[in-house]
Amino acid sequence: MQRETVLELLGVETFYGKIKVLHGITMKVKQGQIATILGSNGAGKTTLLRTISGVVEAEYGQILFKDKRVEKLDPNKIVKSGISHVPQERLIFSELSVEENLKLGAFTQKNSHMTEKVFTYFPALKERLRQFAGTLSGGEQQMLAIGRALMSKPELLLLDEPSLGLSPMLVEEIFTILKQMNKDGLTILLVEQNVNLALDLADYAFVLKNGKIFMSGEPESIRQEDKVRESYLGEGKGKYMKRAKIWGQQ
Amino acid sequence: MTTQIITYGITLGCVYALVALGLVLIYRATEIVNFAQGEMMMMSAYMFFTLYSMEKGLFTAVIGSLLFAVMLGVVMNTIISRPLIGKPIFAQIMATIALSIVLRSLTGVIWTHEDFFMYPPPVSMKPMDVGFLQISPYQIAIVGVSIILVLLLYLFLNLTRFGTAIKATSENPVAAQLMGIPIKRIYIAVWILSSLVSAVAGMLIIPQFGLQPMLGSRLLLMALPAAVLGGFGKLEGAIAGGLILGVLESLATVYLPTSIYDIFPWIILILMLLIRPDGLFGTPVRKRV
């Protein structure tokens, strides 16, 4: 199946102050894909998502969304163009009600009819509309964060570690819903610490290391790579150094 | 006698509450404590007074003053908020204090340092008997206008899309950006809103206090403790704090020696900070990381 490229990054470099976090990222995400970004802590996964959504500015390089450059736009313009970002900390507005949170998600839409659709994915939210978002459980907060991001009718959803702090059962539930959203036509770029889960879900994977794309490919080929298995899957020869190497023997 | 003192205190408290409200609005959204809030209020009040004494009519004077306040809000956003947002708190405080001094001097240059009084006041200040109270139409006007203003502000923040966006930006600007809220525009709106609320406070207080360039800092010295008393960051806290300080001040004026009552709000403030450092409505501060 020939898919069109939705998101393209060309040599994107991002700095925090004087520290370079992203060293020239070049990648493509295709229409209808679930792409995942793997990598250890501090590899720059979160920064990459923040750069795409414009909360952090890219110093160099280009970001193309549907063939239009977006790297110099304000975050609100980027949301309007069809990218929605669910941050790692979820950042729901805990002092506002669930309903207000959802309405804010649709801020860029003149009249959004997405609420019903969000409820079909997350029926639990419907019963909690009037409640303050801060009183929701962890799982419900994550559902609210994703539901809120859907309200702006995105074509591309950036998800930063949706499994963080949730029980395995809840994680499975959320991943099933993500799969359903993808079937309904949403392109997803997922950052996930749970590598096995991410590779199960994704159509394509990027491995990020020290702010560079270290490897990319189909999930199966990534799974085959020894380096990935050792570093992230806890399989293979183990992550400890081989004692034989100490004396230079192979 | 006491009921009358309390009535006077409540009217005074309304004005303090409005200025405190202006402070808190800005602080919630931008985390800047605006020490020039009093001067913003005062300059709008001067504008009102000038138009009113030119006999342009009360309505024109009010509209003129409010327009001036809008302009002042935009200017403040440009010279304070834009360069200083997110910068070290010390820089922000120095800048707003410096600006308050500049604006005060500027007021002196434009309108001289003399006292102006409003004769006759737009609303009669003669007390009438209302039930068991003795209250003047002026006092009723202050309380009435304050209630209407707070009500409007409440409805705006809670029922409109833009108002909810202001609340969201105040809670978390990054999340607000991710929702597609144009936060630069929100910041301008907040400065304008705050400037408008202060301008109304300024117009209300002229018949009582008269006008002179120290008026701004005098009111800020009441509004700041009022805001802190209410837990700096809570709108309802600012209102409660303003009313409490207004009433306590007017009681202190009568029952305490003159040398004490000027520092009275600060004594209350220190006591409050000792007993409940987060203020009446405050929740313990957790720093955002």
Coordinates of C-alpha atoms in Angstrom, one line a residue:
Chain A
M1 CA 0.0 0.0 0.0
Q2 CA 1.4 3.3 -1.0
R3 CA 1.1 5.8 1.8
E4 CA 1.6 9.5 1.7
T5 CA 4.1 11.2 4.1
V6 CA 2.3 13.3 6.7
L7 CA 5.1 14.4 8.8
E8 CA 8.7 14.9 7.7
L9 CA 11.6 16.2 9.8
L10 CA 14.8 17.4 8.1
G11 CA 17.9 17.9 10.1
V12 CA 16.1 19.2 13.2
E13 CA 18.3 20.5 16.0
T14 CA 16.9 21.6 19.3
F15 CA 18.7 23.3 22.2
Y16 CA 17.9 23.7 25.9
G17 CA 20.0 26.8 26.6
K18 CA 23.4 26.0 25.2
I19 CA 23.0 22.2 25.4
K20 CA 22.1 20.5 22.2
V21 CA 19.5 17.9 22.7
L22 CA 18.5 16.9 19.2
H23 CA 21.4 16.4 16.8
G24 CA 19.9 16.7 13.4
I25 CA 16.8 14.4 13.3
T26 CA 15.6 13.3 9.9
M27 CA 12.5 11.1 9.8
K28 CA 9.2 10.5 8.0
V29 CA 5.8 9.4 9.4
K30 CA 3.3 8.1 6.8
Q31 CA -0.4 8.6 6.7
G32 CA -2.3 6.1 8.8
Q33 CA 0.8 4.8 10.5
I34 CA 1.5 4.1 14.1
A35 CA 5.1 5.1 14.4
T36 CA 6.9 4.7 17.7
I37 CA 10.1 6.3 19.0
L38 CA 12.2 4.2 21.3
G39 CA 15.2 5.1 23.3
S40 CA 16.6 5.3 26.8
N41 CA 16.1 8.1 29.3
G42 CA 17.6 11.4 28.1
A43 CA 17.8 10.3 24.4
G44 CA 15.6 13.2 23.5
K45 CA 12.2 11.5 22.8
T46 CA 10.1 14.0 24.7
T47 CA 12.1 16.9 23.3
L48 CA 11.4 15.6 19.8
L49 CA 7.7 15.6 20.4
R50 CA 7.8 19.0 22.0
T51 CA 9.7 20.3 19.0
I52 CA 7.1 19.0 16.6
S53 CA 4.2 20.5 18.6
G54 CA 6.2 23.8 18.8
V55 CA 6.3 24.2 22.6
V56 CA 10.1 24.0 22.2
E57 CA 11.5 25.8 19.2
A58 CA 13.7 24.0 16.7
E59 CA 16.9 26.0 16.2
Y60 CA 17.8 24.4 12.8
G61 CA 16.1 22.2 10.3
Q62 CA 12.7 21.9 8.8
I63 CA 9.5 20.3 10.0
L64 CA 7.0 19.6 7.3
F65 CA 3.4 18.7 8.1
K66 CA 1.4 17.8 5.0
D67 CA 4.1 19.5 2.9
K68 CA 3.9 22.8 4.8
R69 CA 6.6 24.1 7.0
V70 CA 5.5 24.4 10.6
E71 CA 8.7 24.7 12.6
K72 CA 8.5 28.5 13.0
L73 CA 4.7 28.6 13.8
D74 CA 3.3 29.3 17.3
P75 CA 2.0 26.2 19.0
N76 CA -1.6 27.3 18.6
K77 CA -1.2 27.5 14.8
I78 CA 0.3 24.0 14.8
V79 CA -2.6 22.6 16.7
K80 CA -4.9 24.3 14.2
S81 CA -3.1 22.7 11.3
G82 CA -3.9 19.2 12.7
I83 CA -1.2 18.1 15.2
S84 CA -2.2 17.3 18.7
H85 CA 0.2 16.5 21.5
V86 CA -0.6 14.5 24.7
P87 CA 2.3 15.4 27.0
Q88 CA 4.0 13.0 29.3
E89 CA 2.8 14.7 32.5
R90 CA -0.7 14.7 31.0
L91 CA -1.1 18.3 32.1
I92 CA -4.8 18.2 32.4
F93 CA -6.3 21.4 34.0
S94 CA -7.0 20.0 37.5
E95 CA -8.8 23.1 38.7
L96 CA -11.3 22.9 35.8
S97 CA -14.1 20.4 35.2
V98 CA -13.8 17.5 32.8
E99 CA -16.2 19.2 30.5
E100 CA -14.2 22.4 30.5
N101 CA -11.1 20.4 29.8
L102 CA -12.7 18.8 26.8
K103 CA -14.0 22.2 25.6
L104 CA -10.6 23.7 25.8
G105 CA -9.3 20.9 23.6
A106 CA -11.6 22.1 20.9
F107 CA -10.4 25.7 21.3
T108 CA -9.2 25.9 17.7
Q109 CA -12.5 24.6 16.4
K110 CA -15.3 26.9 15.8
N111 CA -17.9 24.2 16.5
S112 CA -16.6 20.8 17.3
H113 CA -18.7 17.7 17.1
M114 CA -15.9 15.6 18.5
T115 CA -17.4 15.2 22.0
E116 CA -19.6 12.3 21.1
K117 CA -16.7 10.6 19.3
V118 CA -14.5 11.0 22.4
F119 CA -17.2 9.4 24.5
T120 CA -17.3 6.4 22.1
Y121 CA -13.6 5.8 22.8
F122 CA -13.8 6.8 26.5
P123 CA -17.3 6.2 27.9
A124 CA -16.0 6.6 31.4
L125 CA -15.5 10.3 30.9
K126 CA -19.2 10.9 30.1
E127 CA -20.1 10.0 33.7
R128 CA -17.5 12.5 35.1
L129 CA -18.3 15.6 33.1
R130 CA -19.0 17.9 36.0
Q131 CA -16.2 16.6 38.2
F132 CA -13.0 18.5 38.7
A133 CA -10.3 16.9 36.5
G134 CA -7.9 16.8 39.5
T135 CA -10.2 14.3 41.3
L136 CA -10.0 11.7 38.5
S137 CA -8.0 8.5 38.9
G138 CA -4.7 8.1 37.0
G139 CA -6.2 6.1 34.2
E140 CA -9.1 8.5 33.8
Q141 CA -6.7 11.4 33.7
Q142 CA -4.8 9.8 30.9
M143 CA -8.1 9.1 29.1
L144 CA -9.0 12.7 29.6
A145 CA -5.7 13.9 28.3
I146 CA -6.0 11.8 25.1
G147 CA -9.7 12.7 24.7
R148 CA -8.9 16.3 25.1
A149 CA -6.2 16.1 22.4
L150 CA -8.8 14.5 20.1
M151 CA -11.1 17.4 20.4
S152 CA -9.1 19.5 18.0
K153 CA -9.7 17.0 15.2
P154 CA -6.1 16.1 14.7
E155 CA -4.7 14.1 11.8
L156 CA -1.5 13.4 13.7
L157 CA -1.5 12.5 17.4
L158 CA 1.7 12.8 19.4
L159 CA 1.6 10.6 22.5
D160 CA 4.3 10.8 25.2
E161 CA 4.4 7.7 27.3
P162 CA 0.7 7.0 27.8
S163 CA 1.5 4.0 29.9
L164 CA 3.4 5.9 32.6
G165 CA 2.2 5.1 36.1
L166 CA -0.8 3.0 35.0
S167 CA -1.5 -0.6 35.8
P168 CA -0.9 -3.2 33.1
M169 CA -4.6 -3.8 32.7
L170 CA -5.3 -0.1 32.1
V171 CA -2.3 0.2 29.7
E172 CA -3.8 -2.7 27.7
E173 CA -7.2 -1.0 27.6
I174 CA -5.7 2.3 26.4
F175 CA -3.5 0.6 23.8
T176 CA -6.6 -1.2 22.4
I177 CA -8.3 2.2 22.2
L178 CA -5.3 3.6 20.4
K179 CA -5.4 0.8 17.9
Q180 CA -9.1 1.6 17.3
M181 CA -8.4 5.3 16.8
N182 CA -5.7 4.4 14.3
K183 CA -8.2 2.2 12.4
D184 CA -10.5 5.2 12.3
G185 CA -7.9 7.1 10.4
L186 CA -5.7 8.8 12.9
T187 CA -1.9 8.8 12.4
I188 CA -0.1 8.3 15.7
L189 CA 3.5 9.0 16.8
L190 CA 4.1 7.3 20.0
V191 CA 6.9 7.6 22.5
E192 CA 6.9 4.6 24.9
Q193 CA 9.1 3.2 27.5
N194 CA 7.4 -0.2 27.3
V195 CA 9.3 -1.3 24.2
N196 CA 7.5 -4.6 23.7
L197 CA 4.1 -3.1 23.9
A198 CA 5.2 -0.3 21.5
L199 CA 6.6 -2.7 19.0
D200 CA 3.4 -4.8 19.1
L201 CA 1.3 -1.8 18.3
A202 CA 3.5 0.1 15.8
D203 CA 3.9 -0.2 12.1
Y204 CA 7.2 1.5 12.1
A205 CA 9.8 2.2 14.8
F206 CA 12.7 4.7 15.3
V207 CA 15.4 4.2 17.9
L208 CA 16.8 7.4 19.3
K209 CA 20.2 7.6 20.9
N210 CA 21.9 10.7 22.3
G211 CA 19.6 12.9 20.2
K212 CA 20.2 11.1 16.9
I213 CA 18.1 8.5 15.0
F214 CA 20.2 5.4 15.6
M215 CA 18.1 2.9 13.8
S216 CA 14.7 2.7 12.1
G217 CA 12.6 0.1 10.4
E218 CA 9.7 -2.3 10.7
P219 CA 9.0 -3.4 14.3
E220 CA 10.1 -7.0 13.4
S221 CA 13.5 -5.9 12.0
I222 CA 14.1 -3.7 15.1
R223 CA 13.2 -6.6 17.3
Q224 CA 15.9 -8.7 15.5
E225 CA 18.6 -6.2 16.2
D226 CA 20.9 -7.4 18.9
K227 CA 21.7 -3.9 20.2
V228 CA 18.0 -3.1 20.7
R229 CA 17.4 -6.4 22.3
E230 CA 20.2 -5.9 24.7
S231 CA 19.5 -2.3 25.6
Y232 CA 15.8 -2.2 25.7
L233 CA 14.2 -5.6 25.7
G234 CA 16.3 -7.1 28.4
E235 CA 17.0 -10.1 26.3
G236 CA 19.9 -11.6 24.5
K237 CA 23.3 -11.6 26.1
G238 CA 22.4 -9.3 28.9
K239 CA 23.2 -5.7 29.4
Y240 CA 26.3 -6.3 31.4
M241 CA 29.7 -6.2 29.8
K242 CA 31.2 -9.4 28.6
R243 CA 34.0 -10.3 31.0
A244 CA 36.0 -11.9 28.3
K245 CA 36.4 -8.4 26.7
I246 CA 38.2 -7.1 29.7
W247 CA 41.4 -8.8 28.6
G248 CA 40.9 -8.1 24.9
Q249 CA 39.7 -11.6 24.1
Q250 CA 36.9 -12.0 21.7
Chain B
M1 CA -22.0 54.1 65.4
T2 CA -20.3 50.8 64.9
T3 CA -22.6 49.7 62.1
Q4 CA -21.7 53.0 60.3
I5 CA -18.0 52.4 60.7
I6 CA -18.5 48.9 59.3
T7 CA -20.5 50.2 56.3
Y8 CA -17.7 52.7 55.6
G9 CA -15.2 49.9 56.0
I10 CA -17.1 47.7 53.5
T11 CA -17.2 50.4 50.9
L12 CA -13.5 51.0 51.4
G13 CA -13.0 47.3 51.3
C14 CA -14.7 47.0 47.9
V15 CA -12.2 49.4 46.4
Y16 CA -9.2 47.5 48.0
A17 CA -10.8 44.3 46.7
L18 CA -11.0 45.5 43.2
V19 CA -7.3 46.6 43.1
A20 CA -6.3 43.3 44.7
L21 CA -8.3 41.5 42.1
G22 CA -6.3 43.3 39.4
L23 CA -3.1 42.2 41.1
V24 CA -4.2 38.6 41.4
L25 CA -5.5 38.4 37.8
I26 CA -2.1 39.3 36.5
Y27 CA -0.2 37.2 39.0
R28 CA -2.2 34.1 38.2
A29 CA -1.6 34.3 34.5
T30 CA 1.9 35.7 34.3
E31 CA 3.4 35.1 37.8
I32 CA 4.4 38.7 37.9
V33 CA 3.6 40.8 41.0
N34 CA 2.7 44.2 39.5
F35 CA 3.9 46.9 41.9
A36 CA 2.7 49.5 39.4
Q37 CA -1.0 48.4 39.8
G38 CA -1.7 51.3 42.0
E39 CA -0.3 53.8 39.5
M40 CA -2.3 52.2 36.7
M41 CA -5.4 52.7 38.7
M42 CA -4.5 56.2 39.6
M43 CA -3.8 57.3 36.0
S44 CA -7.1 56.0 34.8
A45 CA -8.7 57.9 37.7
Y46 CA -6.9 61.1 36.6
M47 CA -8.2 60.5 33.1
F48 CA -11.8 60.2 34.4
F49 CA -11.4 63.3 36.6
T50 CA -10.0 65.4 33.7
L51 CA -12.8 64.4 31.4
Y52 CA -15.4 64.9 34.1
S53 CA -14.2 68.3 35.1
M54 CA -14.2 69.3 31.4
E55 CA -18.0 68.8 31.8
K56 CA -18.1 66.1 29.1
G57 CA -20.7 64.3 31.1
L58 CA -20.3 61.3 33.4
F59 CA -20.8 58.7 30.7
T60 CA -18.1 60.1 28.4
A61 CA -15.7 60.4 31.3
V62 CA -16.3 56.7 32.3
I63 CA -15.8 55.5 28.7
G64 CA -12.8 57.7 28.2
S65 CA -11.2 56.4 31.4
L66 CA -11.9 52.8 30.4
L67 CA -10.4 53.3 27.0
F68 CA -7.4 54.8 28.6
A69 CA -7.2 51.7 30.9
V70 CA -7.3 49.4 27.9
M71 CA -4.4 51.3 26.3
L72 CA -2.5 51.2 29.6
G73 CA -3.0 47.4 29.8
V74 CA -1.6 46.9 26.3
V75 CA 1.4 49.2 27.1
M76 CA 2.1 47.3 30.3
N77 CA 2.0 44.0 28.6
T78 CA 4.5 45.3 26.0
I79 CA 7.0 46.8 28.4
I80 CA 6.6 44.5 31.4
S81 CA 5.1 41.2 30.5
R82 CA 6.7 40.5 27.2
P83 CA 10.3 41.0 28.2
L84 CA 10.0 39.8 31.8
I85 CA 7.7 36.8 31.7
G86 CA 9.5 33.7 33.1
K87 CA 12.5 35.8 34.1
P88 CA 13.9 35.8 37.7
I89 CA 11.4 37.2 40.1
F90 CA 13.9 39.8 41.3
A91 CA 14.1 41.4 37.9
Q92 CA 10.3 41.5 37.7
I93 CA 9.9 43.1 41.0
M94 CA 12.6 45.8 40.3
A95 CA 11.0 46.5 36.9
T96 CA 7.5 47.0 38.2
I97 CA 8.7 49.1 41.2
A98 CA 10.7 51.2 38.9
L99 CA 7.8 51.6 36.6
S100 CA 5.5 52.6 39.4
I101 CA 7.9 55.4 40.3
V102 CA 8.1 56.5 36.7
L103 CA 4.3 56.5 36.3
R104 CA 3.9 58.4 39.6
S105 CA 6.4 61.1 38.4
L106 CA 4.7 61.2 35.0
T107 CA 1.4 61.8 36.7
G108 CA 3.0 64.6 38.7
V109 CA 4.3 66.2 35.5
I110 CA 1.0 65.9 33.6
W111 CA -1.5 66.7 36.4
T112 CA 0.8 68.5 38.9
H113 CA 1.4 67.3 42.5
E114 CA -1.6 69.2 43.9
D115 CA -4.6 67.6 45.5
F116 CA -7.7 67.5 43.4
F117 CA -11.1 67.0 44.9
M118 CA -14.3 66.3 43.1
Y119 CA -16.9 69.0 43.8
P120 CA -19.7 68.2 43.4
P121 CA -19.3 64.4 43.4
P122 CA -21.3 62.6 40.6
V123 CA -23.3 60.8 43.3
S124 CA -24.4 62.4 46.5
M125 CA -22.3 61.6 49.6
K126 CA -25.0 62.7 52.0
P127 CA -26.0 59.8 54.3
M128 CA -29.6 58.8 54.3
D129 CA -31.5 56.5 56.6
V130 CA -32.0 53.1 55.1
G131 CA -33.6 50.9 57.7
F132 CA -31.3 50.9 60.7
L133 CA -28.3 52.0 58.5
Q134 CA -27.1 55.4 57.6
I135 CA -25.7 55.1 54.1
S136 CA -25.0 57.5 51.3
P137 CA -25.9 57.0 47.7
Y138 CA -22.2 57.2 47.0
Q139 CA -21.6 54.2 49.2
I140 CA -24.4 52.3 47.6
A141 CA -22.9 53.0 44.2
I142 CA -19.5 51.7 45.3
V143 CA -20.9 48.5 46.6
G144 CA -23.3 48.1 43.7
V145 CA -20.7 48.7 41.0
S146 CA -18.2 46.4 42.7
I147 CA -20.8 43.6 42.9
I148 CA -21.8 44.0 39.3
L149 CA -18.1 44.1 38.2
V150 CA -17.2 41.0 40.1
L151 CA -20.3 39.2 38.8
L152 CA -19.4 40.1 35.2
L153 CA -15.8 39.0 35.8
Y154 CA -17.1 35.7 37.2
L155 CA -19.4 35.1 34.3
F156 CA -16.7 36.0 31.8
L157 CA -14.2 33.6 33.3
N158 CA -16.6 30.7 33.8
L159 CA -19.0 30.9 31.0
T160 CA -17.1 32.1 27.9
R161 CA -14.6 30.2 25.8
F162 CA -12.0 33.0 26.2
G163 CA -12.5 33.2 30.0
T164 CA -12.0 29.4 30.4
A165 CA -8.9 29.8 28.2
I166 CA -7.6 32.5 30.7
K167 CA -8.2 30.1 33.6
A168 CA -6.4 27.3 31.7
T169 CA -3.4 29.5 30.9
S170 CA -3.2 30.6 34.5
E171 CA -3.1 27.0 35.6
N172 CA -0.6 25.8 33.1
P173 CA 0.6 27.8 30.1
V174 CA 2.3 24.8 28.4
A175 CA -0.9 22.7 28.4
A176 CA -2.8 25.8 27.3
Q177 CA -0.5 26.1 24.3
L178 CA -1.0 22.4 23.5
M179 CA -4.7 23.0 23.4
G180 CA -4.1 25.6 20.7
I181 CA -4.8 28.6 23.0
P182 CA -2.9 31.6 21.7
I183 CA -1.3 32.5 25.0
K184 CA 0.3 35.7 23.9
R185 CA -3.2 37.1 23.2
I186 CA -4.4 35.7 26.6
Y187 CA -1.6 37.7 28.3
I188 CA -2.7 40.9 26.6
A189 CA -6.3 40.2 27.6
V190 CA -5.3 39.6 31.2
W191 CA -3.4 42.9 31.4
I192 CA -6.3 44.8 29.8
L193 CA -8.8 43.1 32.2
S194 CA -6.8 43.9 35.2
S195 CA -6.3 47.5 34.1
L196 CA -10.0 47.8 33.6
V197 CA -10.9 46.5 37.0
S198 CA -8.4 48.9 38.6
A199 CA -9.7 51.8 36.6
V200 CA -13.2 51.2 38.0
A201 CA -11.7 51.1 41.5
G202 CA -9.9 54.4 40.8
M203 CA -13.1 56.1 39.6
L204 CA -15.0 54.9 42.6
I205 CA -12.5 56.1 45.1
I206 CA -11.9 59.7 43.9
P207 CA -14.8 61.4 45.7
Q208 CA -13.6 59.8 48.9
F209 CA -9.9 60.2 48.7
G210 CA -9.4 63.0 46.2
L211 CA -6.6 62.8 43.7
Q212 CA -2.9 63.2 44.0
P213 CA 0.1 61.3 42.7
M214 CA 0.7 59.3 45.9
L215 CA -2.8 57.8 45.7
G216 CA -1.6 54.8 43.7
S217 CA 1.0 53.6 46.2
R218 CA -1.4 54.3 49.1
L219 CA -4.0 52.0 47.6
L220 CA -1.4 49.4 46.6
L221 CA -0.3 49.3 50.2
M222 CA -3.8 48.1 51.1
A223 CA -4.4 45.9 48.1
L224 CA -1.2 44.0 48.4
P225 CA -1.8 42.8 51.9
A226 CA -5.4 42.1 50.9
A227 CA -4.3 39.9 48.1
V228 CA -1.8 38.1 50.3
L229 CA -4.4 37.7 53.0
G230 CA -6.6 35.9 50.5
G231 CA -3.9 33.6 49.5
F232 CA -2.4 35.5 46.5
G233 CA -3.7 33.7 43.5
K234 CA -7.3 33.2 44.4
L235 CA -9.8 35.7 43.1
E236 CA -12.3 35.0 45.9
G237 CA -9.4 35.4 48.3
A238 CA -8.6 38.9 47.0
I239 CA -12.2 40.0 47.4
A240 CA -12.4 38.6 51.0
G241 CA -9.0 40.0 51.9
G242 CA -10.0 43.4 50.6
L243 CA -13.3 43.5 52.5
I244 CA -11.6 42.3 55.7
L245 CA -8.9 44.9 55.5
G246 CA -11.4 47.6 54.7
V247 CA -13.5 46.9 57.7
L248 CA -10.5 46.4 60.0
E249 CA -9.0 49.7 58.8
S250 CA -12.1 51.7 59.4
L251 CA -12.5 50.2 62.9
A252 CA -8.8 50.8 63.6
T253 CA -9.2 54.5 62.6
V254 CA -11.8 55.0 65.2
Y255 CA -10.6 52.8 68.1
L256 CA -6.8 52.8 67.8
P257 CA -4.4 55.7 68.2
T258 CA -3.5 57.5 65.0
S259 CA 0.1 56.4 65.0
I260 CA -1.0 52.8 64.8
Y261 CA -3.7 52.6 62.2
D262 CA -1.4 53.2 59.2
I263 CA 0.5 50.0 59.9
F264 CA -2.5 48.1 61.0
P265 CA -3.0 46.2 57.7
W266 CA 0.5 45.0 57.9
I267 CA 0.1 43.8 61.5
I268 CA -2.8 41.8 60.3
L269 CA -0.8 40.5 57.4
I270 CA 2.1 39.4 59.6
L271 CA -0.2 37.7 62.0
M272 CA -1.9 35.9 59.1
L273 CA 1.4 34.8 57.6
L274 CA 2.4 33.4 61.0
I275 CA -0.8 31.5 61.5
R276 CA -1.7 30.5 57.9
P277 CA 1.0 31.3 55.5
D278 CA -1.1 30.3 52.5
G279 CA -3.7 32.8 53.2
L280 CA -7.4 32.4 53.8
F281 CA -8.2 30.6 50.5
G282 CA -4.7 29.4 49.6
T283 CA -3.7 25.9 49.1
P284 CA -0.1 24.9 50.0
V285 CA 2.2 25.9 47.2
R286 CA 3.7 23.2 45.1
K287 CA 6.3 24.5 42.8
R288 CA 5.8 23.4 39.2
V289 CA 8.7 21.6 37.7

